[in-house]
Short mmCIF file of C-alpha atoms in Angstrom, two decimals:
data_model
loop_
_atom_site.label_atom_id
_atom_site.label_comp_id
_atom_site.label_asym_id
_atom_site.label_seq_id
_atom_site.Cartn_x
_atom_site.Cartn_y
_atom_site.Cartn_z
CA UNK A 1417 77.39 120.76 111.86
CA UNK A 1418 80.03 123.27 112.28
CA UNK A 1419 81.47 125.55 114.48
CA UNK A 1420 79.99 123.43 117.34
CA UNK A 1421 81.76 123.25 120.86
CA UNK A 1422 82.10 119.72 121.99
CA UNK A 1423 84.06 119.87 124.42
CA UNK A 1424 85.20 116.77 126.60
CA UNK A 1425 81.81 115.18 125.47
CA UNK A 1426 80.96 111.53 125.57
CA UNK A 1427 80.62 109.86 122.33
CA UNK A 1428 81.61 106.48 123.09
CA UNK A 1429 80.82 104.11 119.87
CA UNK A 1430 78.93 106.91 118.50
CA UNK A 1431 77.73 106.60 114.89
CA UNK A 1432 78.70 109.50 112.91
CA UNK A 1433 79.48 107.86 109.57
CA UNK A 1434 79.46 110.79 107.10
CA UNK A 1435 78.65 113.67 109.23
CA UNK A 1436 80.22 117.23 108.16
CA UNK A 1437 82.03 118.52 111.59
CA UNK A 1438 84.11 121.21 110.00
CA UNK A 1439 85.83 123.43 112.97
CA UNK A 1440 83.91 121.98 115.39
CA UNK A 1441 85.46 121.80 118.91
CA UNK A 1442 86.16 118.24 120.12
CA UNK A 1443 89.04 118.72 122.74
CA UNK A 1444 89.26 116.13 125.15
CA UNK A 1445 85.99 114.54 123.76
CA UNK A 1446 86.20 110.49 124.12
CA UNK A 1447 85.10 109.06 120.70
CA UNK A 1448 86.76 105.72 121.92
CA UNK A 1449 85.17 103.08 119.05
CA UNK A 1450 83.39 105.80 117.83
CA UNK A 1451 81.94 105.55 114.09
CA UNK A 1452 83.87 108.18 111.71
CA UNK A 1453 84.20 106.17 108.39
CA UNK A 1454 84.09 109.49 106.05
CA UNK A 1455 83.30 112.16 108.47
CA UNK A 1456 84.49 115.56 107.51
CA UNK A 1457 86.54 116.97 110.22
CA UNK A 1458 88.29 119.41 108.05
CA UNK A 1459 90.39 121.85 110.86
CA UNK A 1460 88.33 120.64 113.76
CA UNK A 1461 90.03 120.49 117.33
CA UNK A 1462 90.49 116.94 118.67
CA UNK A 1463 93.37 118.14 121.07
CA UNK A 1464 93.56 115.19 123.39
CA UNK A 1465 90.89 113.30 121.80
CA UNK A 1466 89.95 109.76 122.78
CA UNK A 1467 89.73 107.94 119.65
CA UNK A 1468 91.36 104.86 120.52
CA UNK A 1469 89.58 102.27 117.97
CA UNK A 1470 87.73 104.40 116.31
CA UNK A 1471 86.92 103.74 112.86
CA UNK A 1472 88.11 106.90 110.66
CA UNK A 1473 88.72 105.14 107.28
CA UNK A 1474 88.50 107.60 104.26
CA UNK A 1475 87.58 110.67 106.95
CA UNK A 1476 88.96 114.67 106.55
CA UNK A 1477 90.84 115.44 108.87
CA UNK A 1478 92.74 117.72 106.75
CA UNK A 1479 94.29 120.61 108.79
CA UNK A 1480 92.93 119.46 112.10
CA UNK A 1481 94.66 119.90 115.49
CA UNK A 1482 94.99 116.39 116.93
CA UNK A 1483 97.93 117.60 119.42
CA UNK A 1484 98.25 114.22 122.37
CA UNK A 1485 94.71 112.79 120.80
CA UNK A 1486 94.77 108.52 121.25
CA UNK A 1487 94.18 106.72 118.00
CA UNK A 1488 96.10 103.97 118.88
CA UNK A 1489 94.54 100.76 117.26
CA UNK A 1490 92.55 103.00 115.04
CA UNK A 1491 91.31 102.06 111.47
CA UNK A 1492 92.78 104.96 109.60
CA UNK A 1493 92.70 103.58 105.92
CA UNK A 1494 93.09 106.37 103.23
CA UNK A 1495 92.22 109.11 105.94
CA UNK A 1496 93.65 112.85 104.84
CA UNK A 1497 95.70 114.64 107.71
CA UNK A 1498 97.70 116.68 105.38
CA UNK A 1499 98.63 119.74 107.12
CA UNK A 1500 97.57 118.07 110.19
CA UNK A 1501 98.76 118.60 113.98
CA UNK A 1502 99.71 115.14 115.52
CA UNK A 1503 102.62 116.44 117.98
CA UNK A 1504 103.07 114.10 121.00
CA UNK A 1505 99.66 112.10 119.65
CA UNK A 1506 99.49 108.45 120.12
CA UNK A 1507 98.82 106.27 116.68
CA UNK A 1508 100.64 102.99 118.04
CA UNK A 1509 98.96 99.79 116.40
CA UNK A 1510 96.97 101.79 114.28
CA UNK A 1511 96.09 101.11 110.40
CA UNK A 1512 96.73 104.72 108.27
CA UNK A 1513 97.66 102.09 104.68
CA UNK A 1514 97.13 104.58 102.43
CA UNK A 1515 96.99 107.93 104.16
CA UNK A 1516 97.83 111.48 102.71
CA UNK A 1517 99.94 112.82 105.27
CA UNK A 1518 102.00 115.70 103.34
CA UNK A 1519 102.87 118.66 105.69
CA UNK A 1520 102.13 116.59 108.80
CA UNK A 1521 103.87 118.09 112.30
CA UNK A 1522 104.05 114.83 114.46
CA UNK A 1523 106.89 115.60 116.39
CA UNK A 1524 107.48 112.89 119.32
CA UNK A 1525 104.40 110.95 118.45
CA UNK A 1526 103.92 107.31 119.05
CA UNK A 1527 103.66 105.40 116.16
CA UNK A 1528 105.00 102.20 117.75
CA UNK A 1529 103.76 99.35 115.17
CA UNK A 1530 101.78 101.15 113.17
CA UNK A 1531 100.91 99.89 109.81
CA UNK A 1532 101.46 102.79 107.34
CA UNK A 1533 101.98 100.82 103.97
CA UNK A 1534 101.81 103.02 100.78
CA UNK A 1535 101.20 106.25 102.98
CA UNK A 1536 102.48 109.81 101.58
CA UNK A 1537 104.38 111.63 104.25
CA UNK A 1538 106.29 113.85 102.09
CA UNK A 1539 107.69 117.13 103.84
CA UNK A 1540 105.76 115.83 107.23
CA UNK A 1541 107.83 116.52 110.35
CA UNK A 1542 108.47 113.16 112.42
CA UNK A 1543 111.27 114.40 114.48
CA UNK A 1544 112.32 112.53 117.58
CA UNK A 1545 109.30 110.12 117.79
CA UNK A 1546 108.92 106.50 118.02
CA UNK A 1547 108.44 104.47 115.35
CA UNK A 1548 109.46 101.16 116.94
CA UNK A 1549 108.55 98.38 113.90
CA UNK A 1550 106.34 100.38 112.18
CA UNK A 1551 105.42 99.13 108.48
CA UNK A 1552 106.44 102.12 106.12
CA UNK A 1553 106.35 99.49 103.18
CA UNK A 1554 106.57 101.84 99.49
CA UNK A 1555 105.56 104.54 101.20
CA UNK A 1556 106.69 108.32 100.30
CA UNK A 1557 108.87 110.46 102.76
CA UNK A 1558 110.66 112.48 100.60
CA UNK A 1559 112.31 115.80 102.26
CA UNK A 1560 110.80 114.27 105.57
CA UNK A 1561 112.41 115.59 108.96
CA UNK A 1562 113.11 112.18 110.82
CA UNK A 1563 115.75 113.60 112.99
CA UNK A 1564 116.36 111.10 116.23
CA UNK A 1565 113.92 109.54 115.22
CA UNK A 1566 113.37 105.61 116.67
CA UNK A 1567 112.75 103.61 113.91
CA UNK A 1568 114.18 100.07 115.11
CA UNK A 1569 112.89 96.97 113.59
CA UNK A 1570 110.92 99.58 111.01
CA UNK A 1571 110.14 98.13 107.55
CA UNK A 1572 111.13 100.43 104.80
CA UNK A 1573 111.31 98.29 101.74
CA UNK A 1574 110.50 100.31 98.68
CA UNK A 1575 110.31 103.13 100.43
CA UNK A 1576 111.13 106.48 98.94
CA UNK A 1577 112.71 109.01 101.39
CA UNK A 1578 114.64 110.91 98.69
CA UNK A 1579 115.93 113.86 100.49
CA UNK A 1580 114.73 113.09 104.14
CA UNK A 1581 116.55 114.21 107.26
CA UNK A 1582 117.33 111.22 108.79
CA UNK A 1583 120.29 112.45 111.62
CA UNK A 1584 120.35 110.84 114.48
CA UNK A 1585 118.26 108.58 113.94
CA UNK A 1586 118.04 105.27 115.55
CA UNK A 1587 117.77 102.19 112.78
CA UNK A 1588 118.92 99.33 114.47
CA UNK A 1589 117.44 95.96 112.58
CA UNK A 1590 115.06 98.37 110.04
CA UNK A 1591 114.81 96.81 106.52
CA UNK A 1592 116.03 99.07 104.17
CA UNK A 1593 115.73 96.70 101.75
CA UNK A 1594 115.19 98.41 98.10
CA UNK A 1595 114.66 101.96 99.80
CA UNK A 1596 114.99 105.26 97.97
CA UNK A 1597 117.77 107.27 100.09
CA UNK A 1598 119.42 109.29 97.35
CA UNK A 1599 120.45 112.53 98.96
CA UNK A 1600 119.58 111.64 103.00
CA UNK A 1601 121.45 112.98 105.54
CA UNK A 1602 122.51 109.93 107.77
CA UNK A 1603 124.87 111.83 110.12
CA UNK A 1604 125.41 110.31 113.30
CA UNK A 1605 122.81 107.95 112.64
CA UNK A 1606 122.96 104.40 113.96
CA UNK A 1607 122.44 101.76 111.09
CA UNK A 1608 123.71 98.44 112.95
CA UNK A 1609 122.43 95.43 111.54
CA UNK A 1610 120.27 97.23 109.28
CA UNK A 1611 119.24 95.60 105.90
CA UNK A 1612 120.51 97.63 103.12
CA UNK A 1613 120.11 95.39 100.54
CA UNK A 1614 119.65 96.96 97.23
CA UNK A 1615 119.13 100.44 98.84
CA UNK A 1616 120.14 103.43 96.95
CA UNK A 1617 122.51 105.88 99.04
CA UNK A 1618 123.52 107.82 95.92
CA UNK A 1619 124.37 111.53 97.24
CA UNK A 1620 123.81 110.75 101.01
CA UNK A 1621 125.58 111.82 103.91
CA UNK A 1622 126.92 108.82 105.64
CA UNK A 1623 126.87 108.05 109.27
CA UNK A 1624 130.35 109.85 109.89
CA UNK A 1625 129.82 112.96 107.22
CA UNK A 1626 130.79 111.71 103.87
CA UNK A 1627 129.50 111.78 100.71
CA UNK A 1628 128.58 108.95 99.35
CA UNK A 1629 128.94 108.42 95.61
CA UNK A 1630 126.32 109.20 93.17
CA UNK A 1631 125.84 105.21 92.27
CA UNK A 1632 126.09 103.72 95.85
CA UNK A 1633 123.43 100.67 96.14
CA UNK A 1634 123.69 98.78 99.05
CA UNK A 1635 125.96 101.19 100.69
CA UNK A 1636 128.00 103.99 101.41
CA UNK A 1637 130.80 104.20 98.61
#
């Protein structure tokens, strides 16, 4: 199927395991539970989607406009949004381990506790949402745009965020711990109790607008 409108339709727990729905019109359409495990949605419209715990592991979303859709508690496992549209969407609680995410425009989205171990968000665009203790465990960000963003409590061990703009942002008690941060910009950012164990700030620009030193593990030198 493709092409099809959809629009605001009800398909509560619906089973569509597999399905091709390339460009098809979902806005507003309440998929709540709803059975996606490797549906091709390749630059459909879910614009305010319900798809609070829906199943979408391993599905195609790649290009698709998911602007204020609900996925929180969604199982996302390995699901490709690169070049997707998640601005102001709502992924809190949900599980993306795994997900290619490059290219991504998610500004002020809710990804409050989200589990996104091992994910690839290079060159996404996360600015000023809310990723209150989300798990970001070895996951990629590099050259990501995390400006103001709230990632408090966030896990970031092994992480590699090479590059990343990371002004502003708010990472109060996140665990740095082993995290790739050669050449961030840190400016005005808030890194109280923060665990930068082992973390690699070679090149960055500090909290206050220095340099730090090319070898500068653990901290700003």
């Amino acid at each position: 199927m493709s092409n099809a409108d959809l629009t605001n339709a009800n398909l509560t727990n619906t089973q569509l395991g597999g399905a091709y729905l390339t460009q098809v019109n979902l806005s507003g359409a309440n998929l709540t539970g709803a059975n996606l495990n490797r549906t091709t949605m390749q630059k459909s419209s879910l614009r305010d989607a319900e798809l609070r715990g829906a199943n979408l592991r391993f599905a195609d979303l790649e290009g698709a406009n998911l602007i204020s859709a609900d996925m929180s508690y969604a199982d996302m496992t390995s699901v490709n949004l690169i070049k997707a549209n998640l601005h102001n969407a709502n992924l809190s609680n949900a599980y993306l381990s795994g997900a290619k995410m490059q290219y991504v425009g998610m500004g002020s989205a809710n990804l409050v506790r989200a589990d996104m171990r091992d994910v690839n968000l290079n060159l996404a665009s996360l600015s000023h949402s809310d990723m209150d203790s989300v798990n970001l465990t070895n996951s990629k960000l590099r050259g990501t745009n995390l400006t103001e963003v709230n990632l408090q409590n966030a896990i970031l061990s092994g992480a590699d965020l090479s590059g990343a703009n990371l002004s502003g942002a708010y990472l109060f008690g996140a665990d740095l711990t082993g995290a790739n941060l050669t050449g961030v910009d840190l400016r005005g950012a808030d890194l109280a109790t923060a665990n930068l164990n082992g973390t690699n700030l070679g090149g960055a620009l500090w909290v206050n607008g220095m340099q730090c030193a090319k070898v500068s593990i653990g901290g700003c030198k």
